[in-house]
Amino acid sequence: SLGNFGTSQGVGTDVHNLKPADGGLNSLRSNHEYDDLGSTGNAVNYNGSATGNTYNGSAGLFEPRDKVKGDLARIILYMDLRYEGAGAEPDLVVQEALNSGGTTHAVLSTLLDWHWADPVDSFELNRNNVIHTMQGNRNPFIDHPELVDYIYGDSTNVSWNPFMAVETAPARSHLHLGPNPADTFLNITAQATAPFTITNLSGEQLLEGTVNTGNNRIVVEMLPAGSYILQSGEFREQIIIAH
């Protein structure tokens, strides 16, 4: 949070940027920039999170525990995308260089690594749905993790179409799928034979099978309309069934 939480609509009350936290951990984090600390020798550890010095000798940095690194990265990238200085809103910027200014956040390359290393899970998807019900908007990097590469990564000069085949991370996935949203079937192109599962957001497995090398068609018309997770090895993608 930027610390100006209140009742007026705006950056300070954006629920996407607000998460409950242990008091001691919240105090430890303070307003430190995010980065990987590595073996700094002076890190203060707290439940898997730590503060310390790194990034060209810079002091006062914070590394969260692995389980929430992707969550935090997607929150910060959302804030950068959502708040561009319109009206009285601040222009929030994610950058590579560290800066103590209140509207800049770092380190971009680290946040991108965290995004890919800690994929979206069912808790994060459900949280996005609840916030959408309350606040009326969504974090697009939760619904479409591949968008990160189109905005911040190697595909910035490539047009993105959510209704065409997408992958979790360019050059990192063995599957391509589409259409998404789907109605009666999913087309899946696989680089190798692999098992897959489709679960609901509560983690209940509803469908399982195997995709073969090349093109596959998976029938999904029996699934009720809604959001699901298709997983095969390290590949993990939210799919939407819209009858």
JSON list of C-alpha atoms in Angstrom, two decimals:
[
{"chain": "A", "resi": 1, "resn": "SER", "atom": "CA", "xyz": [0.00, 0.00, 0.00]},
{"chain": "A", "resi": 2, "resn": "LEU", "atom": "CA", "xyz": [1.05, 3.60, -0.52]},
{"chain": "A", "resi": 3, "resn": "GLY", "atom": "CA", "xyz": [-0.10, 4.30, 3.01]},
{"chain": "A", "resi": 4, "resn": "ASN", "atom": "CA", "xyz": [-3.03, 6.60, 2.21]},
{"chain": "A", "resi": 5, "resn": "PHE", "atom": "CA", "xyz": [-5.77, 4.06, 2.71]},
{"chain": "A", "resi": 6, "resn": "GLY", "atom": "CA", "xyz": [-9.13, 5.73, 3.22]},
{"chain": "A", "resi": 7, "resn": "THR", "atom": "CA", "xyz": [-12.62, 5.80, 1.77]},
{"chain": "A", "resi": 8, "resn": "SER", "atom": "CA", "xyz": [-11.98, 7.74, -1.45]},
{"chain": "A", "resi": 9, "resn": "GLN", "atom": "CA", "xyz": [-11.61, 5.81, -4.69]},
{"chain": "A", "resi": 10, "resn": "GLY", "atom": "CA", "xyz": [-8.05, 5.69, -5.95]},
{"chain": "A", "resi": 11, "resn": "VAL", "atom": "CA", "xyz": [-4.64, 4.14, -5.55]},
{"chain": "A", "resi": 12, "resn": "GLY", "atom": "CA", "xyz": [-4.75, 4.10, -1.74]},
{"chain": "A", "resi": 13, "resn": "THR", "atom": "CA", "xyz": [-7.92, 2.01, -1.65]},
{"chain": "A", "resi": 14, "resn": "ASP", "atom": "CA", "xyz": [-7.18, -0.32, -4.57]},
{"chain": "A", "resi": 15, "resn": "VAL", "atom": "CA", "xyz": [-7.83, -3.73, -3.02]},
{"chain": "A", "resi": 16, "resn": "HIS", "atom": "CA", "xyz": [-5.55, -5.46, -5.54]},
{"chain": "A", "resi": 17, "resn": "ASN", "atom": "CA", "xyz": [-2.65, -3.76, -3.74]},
{"chain": "A", "resi": 18, "resn": "LEU", "atom": "CA", "xyz": [-3.78, -4.58, -0.21]},
{"chain": "A", "resi": 19, "resn": "LYS", "atom": "CA", "xyz": [-2.94, -7.89, 1.50]},
{"chain": "A", "resi": 20, "resn": "PRO", "atom": "CA", "xyz": [-3.19, -8.93, 5.14]},
{"chain": "A", "resi": 21, "resn": "ALA", "atom": "CA", "xyz": [0.24, -9.38, 6.71]},
{"chain": "A", "resi": 22, "resn": "ASP", "atom": "CA", "xyz": [1.84, -10.40, 9.96]},
{"chain": "A", "resi": 23, "resn": "GLY", "atom": "CA", "xyz": [2.62, -7.26, 11.96]},
{"chain": "A", "resi": 24, "resn": "GLY", "atom": "CA", "xyz": [6.26, -8.12, 12.51]},
{"chain": "A", "resi": 25, "resn": "LEU", "atom": "CA", "xyz": [6.78, -9.00, 8.86]},
{"chain": "A", "resi": 26, "resn": "ASN", "atom": "CA", "xyz": [5.05, -5.83, 7.71]},
{"chain": "A", "resi": 27, "resn": "SER", "atom": "CA", "xyz": [7.32, -3.78, 9.96]},
{"chain": "A", "resi": 28, "resn": "LEU", "atom": "CA", "xyz": [10.40, -5.61, 8.65]},
{"chain": "A", "resi": 29, "resn": "ARG", "atom": "CA", "xyz": [9.44, -4.93, 5.05]},
{"chain": "A", "resi": 30, "resn": "SER", "atom": "CA", "xyz": [8.80, -1.22, 5.77]},
{"chain": "A", "resi": 31, "resn": "ASN", "atom": "CA", "xyz": [9.10, 0.57, 2.39]},
{"chain": "A", "resi": 32, "resn": "HIS", "atom": "CA", "xyz": [12.13, -1.36, 1.14]},
{"chain": "A", "resi": 33, "resn": "GLU", "atom": "CA", "xyz": [12.42, -2.15, -2.57]},
{"chain": "A", "resi": 34, "resn": "TYR", "atom": "CA", "xyz": [12.02, -5.78, -3.66]},
{"chain": "A", "resi": 35, "resn": "ASP", "atom": "CA", "xyz": [14.98, -7.83, -4.89]},
{"chain": "A", "resi": 36, "resn": "ASP", "atom": "CA", "xyz": [16.74, -11.18, -4.46]},
{"chain": "A", "resi": 37, "resn": "LEU", "atom": "CA", "xyz": [19.21, -10.90, -1.60]},
{"chain": "A", "resi": 38, "resn": "GLY", "atom": "CA", "xyz": [21.27, -14.04, -2.09]},
{"chain": "A", "resi": 39, "resn": "SER", "atom": "CA", "xyz": [23.97, -14.54, 0.54]},
{"chain": "A", "resi": 40, "resn": "THR", "atom": "CA", "xyz": [24.29, -11.00, 1.82]},
{"chain": "A", "resi": 41, "resn": "GLY", "atom": "CA", "xyz": [25.64, -11.93, 5.22]},
{"chain": "A", "resi": 42, "resn": "ASN", "atom": "CA", "xyz": [23.50, -9.38, 7.04]},
{"chain": "A", "resi": 43, "resn": "ALA", "atom": "CA", "xyz": [19.97, -10.47, 6.17]},
{"chain": "A", "resi": 44, "resn": "VAL", "atom": "CA", "xyz": [17.35, -10.47, 8.91]},
{"chain": "A", "resi": 45, "resn": "ASN", "atom": "CA", "xyz": [15.15, -13.52, 8.33]},
{"chain": "A", "resi": 46, "resn": "TYR", "atom": "CA", "xyz": [11.48, -13.65, 9.31]},
{"chain": "A", "resi": 47, "resn": "ASN", "atom": "CA", "xyz": [9.29, -16.63, 8.32]},
{"chain": "A", "resi": 48, "resn": "GLY", "atom": "CA", "xyz": [11.19, -17.08, 5.06]},
{"chain": "A", "resi": 49, "resn": "SER", "atom": "CA", "xyz": [11.39, -13.38, 4.19]},
{"chain": "A", "resi": 50, "resn": "ALA", "atom": "CA", "xyz": [14.48, -11.24, 4.68]},
{"chain": "A", "resi": 51, "resn": "THR", "atom": "CA", "xyz": [15.98, -7.77, 4.47]},
{"chain": "A", "resi": 52, "resn": "GLY", "atom": "CA", "xyz": [19.55, -6.97, 3.53]},
{"chain": "A", "resi": 53, "resn": "ASN", "atom": "CA", "xyz": [21.93, -5.38, 1.06]},
{"chain": "A", "resi": 54, "resn": "THR", "atom": "CA", "xyz": [22.52, -6.27, -2.58]},
{"chain": "A", "resi": 55, "resn": "TYR", "atom": "CA", "xyz": [22.05, -4.82, -6.08]},
{"chain": "A", "resi": 56, "resn": "ASN", "atom": "CA", "xyz": [25.35, -3.00, -6.52]},
{"chain": "A", "resi": 57, "resn": "GLY", "atom": "CA", "xyz": [25.75, -2.54, -2.78]},
{"chain": "A", "resi": 58, "resn": "SER", "atom": "CA", "xyz": [22.38, -0.88, -2.21]},
{"chain": "A", "resi": 59, "resn": "ALA", "atom": "CA", "xyz": [21.01, -1.20, 1.30]},
{"chain": "A", "resi": 60, "resn": "GLY", "atom": "CA", "xyz": [17.53, -1.69, 2.66]},
{"chain": "A", "resi": 61, "resn": "LEU", "atom": "CA", "xyz": [16.09, -4.29, 0.28]},
{"chain": "A", "resi": 62, "resn": "PHE", "atom": "CA", "xyz": [13.42, -6.90, 0.95]},
{"chain": "A", "resi": 63, "resn": "GLU", "atom": "CA", "xyz": [13.01, -10.46, -0.34]},
{"chain": "A", "resi": 64, "resn": "PRO", "atom": "CA", "xyz": [9.67, -12.19, 0.41]},
{"chain": "A", "resi": 65, "resn": "ARG", "atom": "CA", "xyz": [9.27, -15.92, 0.87]},
{"chain": "A", "resi": 66, "resn": "ASP", "atom": "CA", "xyz": [9.17, -17.96, -2.33]},
{"chain": "A", "resi": 67, "resn": "LYS", "atom": "CA", "xyz": [5.49, -18.88, -2.04]},
{"chain": "A", "resi": 68, "resn": "VAL", "atom": "CA", "xyz": [4.30, -15.29, -2.51]},
{"chain": "A", "resi": 69, "resn": "LYS", "atom": "CA", "xyz": [6.96, -13.86, -4.83]},
{"chain": "A", "resi": 70, "resn": "GLY", "atom": "CA", "xyz": [4.81, -14.25, -7.94]},
{"chain": "A", "resi": 71, "resn": "ASP", "atom": "CA", "xyz": [1.76, -12.84, -6.15]},
{"chain": "A", "resi": 72, "resn": "LEU", "atom": "CA", "xyz": [3.66, -9.70, -5.16]},
{"chain": "A", "resi": 73, "resn": "ALA", "atom": "CA", "xyz": [5.21, -9.30, -8.61]},
{"chain": "A", "resi": 74, "resn": "ARG", "atom": "CA", "xyz": [1.80, -9.42, -10.29]},
{"chain": "A", "resi": 75, "resn": "ILE", "atom": "CA", "xyz": [0.38, -6.90, -7.81]},
{"chain": "A", "resi": 76, "resn": "ILE", "atom": "CA", "xyz": [3.19, -4.42, -8.47]},
{"chain": "A", "resi": 77, "resn": "LEU", "atom": "CA", "xyz": [2.99, -4.87, -12.25]},
{"chain": "A", "resi": 78, "resn": "TYR", "atom": "CA", "xyz": [-0.78, -4.33, -12.06]},
{"chain": "A", "resi": 79, "resn": "MET", "atom": "CA", "xyz": [-0.26, -1.07, -10.14]},
{"chain": "A", "resi": 80, "resn": "ASP", "atom": "CA", "xyz": [2.27, 0.09, -12.74]},
{"chain": "A", "resi": 81, "resn": "LEU", "atom": "CA", "xyz": [-0.20, -0.67, -15.54]},
{"chain": "A", "resi": 82, "resn": "ARG", "atom": "CA", "xyz": [-3.28, 0.72, -13.82]},
{"chain": "A", "resi": 83, "resn": "TYR", "atom": "CA", "xyz": [-1.95, 4.05, -12.51]},
{"chain": "A", "resi": 84, "resn": "GLU", "atom": "CA", "xyz": [-0.50, 6.26, -15.23]},
{"chain": "A", "resi": 85, "resn": "GLY", "atom": "CA", "xyz": [-0.99, 9.71, -13.72]},
{"chain": "A", "resi": 86, "resn": "ALA", "atom": "CA", "xyz": [-4.51, 10.39, -15.01]},
{"chain": "A", "resi": 87, "resn": "GLY", "atom": "CA", "xyz": [-6.33, 13.13, -13.13]},
{"chain": "A", "resi": 88, "resn": "ALA", "atom": "CA", "xyz": [-5.10, 13.30, -9.55]},
{"chain": "A", "resi": 89, "resn": "GLU", "atom": "CA", "xyz": [-3.72, 9.77, -9.61]},
{"chain": "A", "resi": 90, "resn": "PRO", "atom": "CA", "xyz": [0.03, 9.14, -9.29]},
{"chain": "A", "resi": 91, "resn": "ASP", "atom": "CA", "xyz": [2.09, 7.76, -12.16]},
{"chain": "A", "resi": 92, "resn": "LEU", "atom": "CA", "xyz": [3.48, 4.52, -10.74]},
{"chain": "A", "resi": 93, "resn": "VAL", "atom": "CA", "xyz": [6.56, 3.15, -12.50]},
{"chain": "A", "resi": 94, "resn": "VAL", "atom": "CA", "xyz": [8.38, -0.17, -12.25]},
{"chain": "A", "resi": 95, "resn": "GLN", "atom": "CA", "xyz": [12.02, 0.25, -13.21]},
{"chain": "A", "resi": 96, "resn": "GLU", "atom": "CA", "xyz": [15.30, -1.62, -13.18]},
{"chain": "A", "resi": 97, "resn": "ALA", "atom": "CA", "xyz": [17.25, 1.00, -11.23]},
{"chain": "A", "resi": 98, "resn": "LEU", "atom": "CA", "xyz": [16.61, 1.59, -7.56]},
{"chain": "A", "resi": 99, "resn": "ASN", "atom": "CA", "xyz": [15.15, 4.93, -6.57]},
{"chain": "A", "resi": 100, "resn": "SER", "atom": "CA", "xyz": [13.85, 6.09, -3.21]},
{"chain": "A", "resi": 101, "resn": "GLY", "atom": "CA", "xyz": [10.99, 8.04, -4.82]},
{"chain": "A", "resi": 102, "resn": "GLY", "atom": "CA", "xyz": [7.51, 7.11, -3.61]},
{"chain": "A", "resi": 103, "resn": "THR", "atom": "CA", "xyz": [6.09, 6.31, -7.06]},
{"chain": "A", "resi": 104, "resn": "THR", "atom": "CA", "xyz": [8.91, 4.12, -8.42]},
{"chain": "A", "resi": 105, "resn": "HIS", "atom": "CA", "xyz": [9.36, 0.44, -7.67]},
{"chain": "A", "resi": 106, "resn": "ALA", "atom": "CA", "xyz": [12.13, -2.04, -8.42]},
{"chain": "A", "resi": 107, "resn": "VAL", "atom": "CA", "xyz": [13.69, -4.26, -9.48]},
{"chain": "A", "resi": 108, "resn": "LEU", "atom": "CA", "xyz": [11.83, -5.02, -12.74]},
{"chain": "A", "resi": 109, "resn": "SER", "atom": "CA", "xyz": [13.98, -7.97, -13.84]},
{"chain": "A", "resi": 110, "resn": "THR", "atom": "CA", "xyz": [13.59, -9.56, -10.41]},
{"chain": "A", "resi": 111, "resn": "LEU", "atom": "CA", "xyz": [9.82, -9.11, -10.47]},
{"chain": "A", "resi": 112, "resn": "LEU", "atom": "CA", "xyz": [9.66, -10.77, -13.89]},
{"chain": "A", "resi": 113, "resn": "ASP", "atom": "CA", "xyz": [11.69, -13.73, -12.61]},
{"chain": "A", "resi": 114, "resn": "TRP", "atom": "CA", "xyz": [9.38, -14.06, -9.61]},
{"chain": "A", "resi": 115, "resn": "HIS", "atom": "CA", "xyz": [6.31, -13.91, -11.87]},
{"chain": "A", "resi": 116, "resn": "TRP", "atom": "CA", "xyz": [7.47, -16.90, -13.92]},
{"chain": "A", "resi": 117, "resn": "ALA", "atom": "CA", "xyz": [8.96, -18.88, -11.02]},
{"chain": "A", "resi": 118, "resn": "ASP", "atom": "CA", "xyz": [5.82, -18.66, -8.85]},
{"chain": "A", "resi": 119, "resn": "PRO", "atom": "CA", "xyz": [2.81, -19.23, -11.15]},
{"chain": "A", "resi": 120, "resn": "VAL", "atom": "CA", "xyz": [-0.75, -18.15, -10.43]},
{"chain": "A", "resi": 121, "resn": "ASP", "atom": "CA", "xyz": [-2.47, -20.55, -8.02]},
{"chain": "A", "resi": 122, "resn": "SER", "atom": "CA", "xyz": [-6.10, -21.18, -7.07]},
{"chain": "A", "resi": 123, "resn": "PHE", "atom": "CA", "xyz": [-5.94, -18.80, -4.08]},
{"chain": "A", "resi": 124, "resn": "GLU", "atom": "CA", "xyz": [-4.78, -15.95, -6.30]},
{"chain": "A", "resi": 125, "resn": "LEU", "atom": "CA", "xyz": [-7.44, -16.69, -8.93]},
{"chain": "A", "resi": 126, "resn": "ASN", "atom": "CA", "xyz": [-10.17, -16.74, -6.30]},
{"chain": "A", "resi": 127, "resn": "ARG", "atom": "CA", "xyz": [-8.89, -13.49, -4.78]},
{"chain": "A", "resi": 128, "resn": "ASN", "atom": "CA", "xyz": [-9.02, -11.87, -8.22]},
{"chain": "A", "resi": 129, "resn": "ASN", "atom": "CA", "xyz": [-12.63, -13.02, -8.63]},
{"chain": "A", "resi": 130, "resn": "VAL", "atom": "CA", "xyz": [-13.66, -11.68, -5.22]},
{"chain": "A", "resi": 131, "resn": "ILE", "atom": "CA", "xyz": [-11.99, -8.31, -5.85]},
{"chain": "A", "resi": 132, "resn": "HIS", "atom": "CA", "xyz": [-13.70, -8.11, -9.23]},
{"chain": "A", "resi": 133, "resn": "THR", "atom": "CA", "xyz": [-17.06, -8.59, -7.50]},
{"chain": "A", "resi": 134, "resn": "MET", "atom": "CA", "xyz": [-16.30, -5.85, -4.97]},
{"chain": "A", "resi": 135, "resn": "GLN", "atom": "CA", "xyz": [-14.21, -3.37, -6.95]},
{"chain": "A", "resi": 136, "resn": "GLY", "atom": "CA", "xyz": [-15.29, -4.04, -10.53]},
{"chain": "A", "resi": 137, "resn": "ASN", "atom": "CA", "xyz": [-11.90, -4.68, -12.13]},
{"chain": "A", "resi": 138, "resn": "ARG", "atom": "CA", "xyz": [-9.35, -7.48, -12.40]},
{"chain": "A", "resi": 139, "resn": "ASN", "atom": "CA", "xyz": [-5.61, -7.97, -12.34]},
{"chain": "A", "resi": 140, "resn": "PRO", "atom": "CA", "xyz": [-4.94, -8.98, -15.96]},
{"chain": "A", "resi": 141, "resn": "PHE", "atom": "CA", "xyz": [-1.63, -10.64, -15.08]},
{"chain": "A", "resi": 142, "resn": "ILE", "atom": "CA", "xyz": [-3.54, -13.20, -13.02]},
{"chain": "A", "resi": 143, "resn": "ASP", "atom": "CA", "xyz": [-6.05, -13.95, -15.77]},
{"chain": "A", "resi": 144, "resn": "HIS", "atom": "CA", "xyz": [-3.41, -13.94, -18.51]},
{"chain": "A", "resi": 145, "resn": "PRO", "atom": "CA", "xyz": [0.12, -14.45, -17.10]},
{"chain": "A", "resi": 146, "resn": "GLU", "atom": "CA", "xyz": [1.54, -14.35, -20.65]},
{"chain": "A", "resi": 147, "resn": "LEU", "atom": "CA", "xyz": [0.66, -10.63, -20.84]},
{"chain": "A", "resi": 148, "resn": "VAL", "atom": "CA", "xyz": [3.75, -9.89, -18.75]},
{"chain": "A", "resi": 149, "resn": "ASP", "atom": "CA", "xyz": [5.95, -10.87, -21.69]},
{"chain": "A", "resi": 150, "resn": "TYR", "atom": "CA", "xyz": [3.96, -8.69, -24.11]},
{"chain": "A", "resi": 151, "resn": "ILE", "atom": "CA", "xyz": [4.25, -5.60, -21.89]},
{"chain": "A", "resi": 152, "resn": "TYR", "atom": "CA", "xyz": [7.60, -6.03, -20.16]},
{"chain": "A", "resi": 153, "resn": "GLY", "atom": "CA", "xyz": [9.42, -8.87, -21.90]},
{"chain": "A", "resi": 154, "resn": "ASP", "atom": "CA", "xyz": [10.56, -10.11, -25.30]},
{"chain": "A", "resi": 155, "resn": "SER", "atom": "CA", "xyz": [7.17, -9.83, -27.05]},
{"chain": "A", "resi": 156, "resn": "THR", "atom": "CA", "xyz": [6.57, -6.09, -26.68]},
{"chain": "A", "resi": 157, "resn": "ASN", "atom": "CA", "xyz": [6.48, -5.68, -30.47]},
{"chain": "A", "resi": 158, "resn": "VAL", "atom": "CA", "xyz": [4.03, -8.56, -30.94]},
{"chain": "A", "resi": 159, "resn": "SER", "atom": "CA", "xyz": [0.25, -8.04, -31.00]},
{"chain": "A", "resi": 160, "resn": "TRP", "atom": "CA", "xyz": [-1.56, -9.94, -28.25]},
{"chain": "A", "resi": 161, "resn": "ASN", "atom": "CA", "xyz": [-4.93, -11.60, -28.84]},
{"chain": "A", "resi": 162, "resn": "PRO", "atom": "CA", "xyz": [-6.55, -13.30, -25.82]},
{"chain": "A", "resi": 163, "resn": "PHE", "atom": "CA", "xyz": [-8.73, -15.44, -28.10]},
{"chain": "A", "resi": 164, "resn": "MET", "atom": "CA", "xyz": [-5.77, -17.05, -29.86]},
{"chain": "A", "resi": 165, "resn": "ALA", "atom": "CA", "xyz": [-3.37, -19.67, -28.57]},
{"chain": "A", "resi": 166, "resn": "VAL", "atom": "CA", "xyz": [-1.21, -18.47, -25.71]},
{"chain": "A", "resi": 167, "resn": "GLU", "atom": "CA", "xyz": [1.50, -19.98, -23.59]},
{"chain": "A", "resi": 168, "resn": "THR", "atom": "CA", "xyz": [2.54, -19.47, -20.00]},
{"chain": "A", "resi": 169, "resn": "ALA", "atom": "CA", "xyz": [5.99, -18.13, -20.87]},
{"chain": "A", "resi": 170, "resn": "PRO", "atom": "CA", "xyz": [7.58, -17.83, -24.32]},
{"chain": "A", "resi": 171, "resn": "ALA", "atom": "CA", "xyz": [10.27, -20.46, -24.91]},
{"chain": "A", "resi": 172, "resn": "ARG", "atom": "CA", "xyz": [9.51, -21.96, -21.49]},
{"chain": "A", "resi": 173, "resn": "SER", "atom": "CA", "xyz": [6.40, -24.01, -22.18]},
{"chain": "A", "resi": 174, "resn": "HIS", "atom": "CA", "xyz": [5.80, -27.27, -24.04]},
{"chain": "A", "resi": 175, "resn": "LEU", "atom": "CA", "xyz": [2.11, -26.53, -24.70]},
{"chain": "A", "resi": 176, "resn": "HIS", "atom": "CA", "xyz": [0.10, -24.00, -26.69]},
{"chain": "A", "resi": 177, "resn": "LEU", "atom": "CA", "xyz": [-3.66, -23.87, -26.24]},
{"chain": "A", "resi": 178, "resn": "GLY", "atom": "CA", "xyz": [-6.69, -22.09, -27.63]},
{"chain": "A", "resi": 179, "resn": "PRO", "atom": "CA", "xyz": [-9.31, -20.84, -28.00]},
{"chain": "A", "resi": 180, "resn": "ASN", "atom": "CA", "xyz": [-9.49, -19.33, -24.54]},
{"chain": "A", "resi": 181, "resn": "PRO", "atom": "CA", "xyz": [-12.29, -18.73, -23.57]},
{"chain": "A", "resi": 182, "resn": "ALA", "atom": "CA", "xyz": [-13.50, -22.07, -24.97]},
{"chain": "A", "resi": 183, "resn": "ASP", "atom": "CA", "xyz": [-16.96, -23.50, -25.59]},
{"chain": "A", "resi": 184, "resn": "THR", "atom": "CA", "xyz": [-16.94, -27.17, -26.54]},
{"chain": "A", "resi": 185, "resn": "PHE", "atom": "CA", "xyz": [-13.26, -27.98, -27.03]},
{"chain": "A", "resi": 186, "resn": "LEU", "atom": "CA", "xyz": [-9.65, -26.84, -26.56]},
{"chain": "A", "resi": 187, "resn": "ASN", "atom": "CA", "xyz": [-7.00, -27.19, -29.24]},
{"chain": "A", "resi": 188, "resn": "ILE", "atom": "CA", "xyz": [-3.65, -28.09, -27.66]},
{"chain": "A", "resi": 189, "resn": "THR", "atom": "CA", "xyz": [-0.35, -28.26, -29.53]},
{"chain": "A", "resi": 190, "resn": "ALA", "atom": "CA", "xyz": [2.28, -30.21, -27.61]},
{"chain": "A", "resi": 191, "resn": "GLN", "atom": "CA", "xyz": [6.01, -30.52, -28.18]},
{"chain": "A", "resi": 192, "resn": "ALA", "atom": "CA", "xyz": [6.01, -33.90, -26.42]},
{"chain": "A", "resi": 193, "resn": "THR", "atom": "CA", "xyz": [3.59, -36.49, -25.07]},
{"chain": "A", "resi": 194, "resn": "ALA", "atom": "CA", "xyz": [2.55, -35.49, -21.56]},
{"chain": "A", "resi": 195, "resn": "PRO", "atom": "CA", "xyz": [-0.27, -36.02, -19.04]},
{"chain": "A", "resi": 196, "resn": "PHE", "atom": "CA", "xyz": [-2.58, -33.12, -18.19]},
{"chain": "A", "resi": 197, "resn": "THR", "atom": "CA", "xyz": [-5.27, -32.33, -15.63]},
{"chain": "A", "resi": 198, "resn": "ILE", "atom": "CA", "xyz": [-8.08, -29.78, -15.48]},
{"chain": "A", "resi": 199, "resn": "THR", "atom": "CA", "xyz": [-9.15, -28.67, -12.00]},
{"chain": "A", "resi": 200, "resn": "ASN", "atom": "CA", "xyz": [-11.59, -26.11, -10.68]},
{"chain": "A", "resi": 201, "resn": "LEU", "atom": "CA", "xyz": [-10.37, -23.16, -8.61]},
{"chain": "A", "resi": 202, "resn": "SER", "atom": "CA", "xyz": [-10.80, -25.20, -5.43]},
{"chain": "A", "resi": 203, "resn": "GLY", "atom": "CA", "xyz": [-8.27, -27.73, -6.71]},
{"chain": "A", "resi": 204, "resn": "GLU", "atom": "CA", "xyz": [-10.80, -30.50, -7.45]},
{"chain": "A", "resi": 205, "resn": "GLN", "atom": "CA", "xyz": [-9.69, -32.54, -10.46]},
{"chain": "A", "resi": 206, "resn": "LEU", "atom": "CA", "xyz": [-12.44, -32.72, -13.07]},
{"chain": "A", "resi": 207, "resn": "LEU", "atom": "CA", "xyz": [-10.64, -34.04, -16.14]},
{"chain": "A", "resi": 208, "resn": "GLU", "atom": "CA", "xyz": [-7.39, -35.83, -16.86]},
{"chain": "A", "resi": 209, "resn": "GLY", "atom": "CA", "xyz": [-5.75, -37.30, -19.91]},
{"chain": "A", "resi": 210, "resn": "THR", "atom": "CA", "xyz": [-2.70, -37.28, -22.13]},
{"chain": "A", "resi": 211, "resn": "VAL", "atom": "CA", "xyz": [-1.75, -34.98, -24.99]},
{"chain": "A", "resi": 212, "resn": "ASN", "atom": "CA", "xyz": [0.40, -36.40, -27.77]},
{"chain": "A", "resi": 213, "resn": "THR", "atom": "CA", "xyz": [3.11, -34.66, -29.75]},
{"chain": "A", "resi": 214, "resn": "GLY", "atom": "CA", "xyz": [1.46, -32.37, -32.28]},
{"chain": "A", "resi": 215, "resn": "ASN", "atom": "CA", "xyz": [-2.16, -31.22, -32.37]},
{"chain": "A", "resi": 216, "resn": "ASN", "atom": "CA", "xyz": [-4.76, -32.43, -29.88]},
{"chain": "A", "resi": 217, "resn": "ARG", "atom": "CA", "xyz": [-8.45, -31.61, -29.33]},
{"chain": "A", "resi": 218, "resn": "ILE", "atom": "CA", "xyz": [-9.79, -31.85, -25.77]},
{"chain": "A", "resi": 219, "resn": "VAL", "atom": "CA", "xyz": [-13.58, -31.88, -25.33]},
{"chain": "A", "resi": 220, "resn": "VAL", "atom": "CA", "xyz": [-14.67, -29.57, -22.50]},
{"chain": "A", "resi": 221, "resn": "GLU", "atom": "CA", "xyz": [-18.37, -29.11, -23.26]},
{"chain": "A", "resi": 222, "resn": "MET", "atom": "CA", "xyz": [-19.29, -31.18, -20.19]},
{"chain": "A", "resi": 223, "resn": "LEU", "atom": "CA", "xyz": [-17.71, -28.60, -17.86]},
{"chain": "A", "resi": 224, "resn": "PRO", "atom": "CA", "xyz": [-20.00, -25.87, -16.49]},
{"chain": "A", "resi": 225, "resn": "ALA", "atom": "CA", "xyz": [-19.19, -22.30, -17.54]},
{"chain": "A", "resi": 226, "resn": "GLY", "atom": "CA", "xyz": [-16.48, -20.84, -15.33]},
{"chain": "A", "resi": 227, "resn": "SER", "atom": "CA", "xyz": [-12.74, -20.66, -14.69]},
{"chain": "A", "resi": 228, "resn": "TYR", "atom": "CA", "xyz": [-10.47, -23.70, -14.49]},
{"chain": "A", "resi": 229, "resn": "ILE", "atom": "CA", "xyz": [-6.78, -24.58, -14.34]},
{"chain": "A", "resi": 230, "resn": "LEU", "atom": "CA", "xyz": [-5.14, -26.77, -17.00]},
{"chain": "A", "resi": 231, "resn": "GLN", "atom": "CA", "xyz": [-1.80, -28.13, -15.85]},
{"chain": "A", "resi": 232, "resn": "SER", "atom": "CA", "xyz": [0.77, -30.34, -17.54]},
{"chain": "A", "resi": 233, "resn": "GLY", "atom": "CA", "xyz": [4.16, -30.54, -15.86]},
{"chain": "A", "resi": 234, "resn": "GLU", "atom": "CA", "xyz": [5.39, -26.98, -15.32]},
{"chain": "A", "resi": 235, "resn": "PHE", "atom": "CA", "xyz": [2.78, -25.59, -17.71]},
{"chain": "A", "resi": 236, "resn": "ARG", "atom": "CA", "xyz": [-0.13, -24.02, -15.83]},
{"chain": "A", "resi": 237, "resn": "GLU", "atom": "CA", "xyz": [-2.82, -21.92, -17.50]},
{"chain": "A", "resi": 238, "resn": "GLN", "atom": "CA", "xyz": [-6.18, -20.57, -16.48]},
{"chain": "A", "resi": 239, "resn": "ILE", "atom": "CA", "xyz": [-8.86, -21.52, -18.98]},
{"chain": "A", "resi": 240, "resn": "ILE", "atom": "CA", "xyz": [-12.34, -20.07, -19.17]},
{"chain": "A", "resi": 241, "resn": "ILE", "atom": "CA", "xyz": [-15.32, -22.13, -20.31]},
{"chain": "A", "resi": 242, "resn": "ALA", "atom": "CA", "xyz": [-18.03, -19.91, -21.79]},
{"chain": "A", "resi": 243, "resn": "HIS", "atom": "CA", "xyz": [-21.03, -21.81, -23.18]}
]
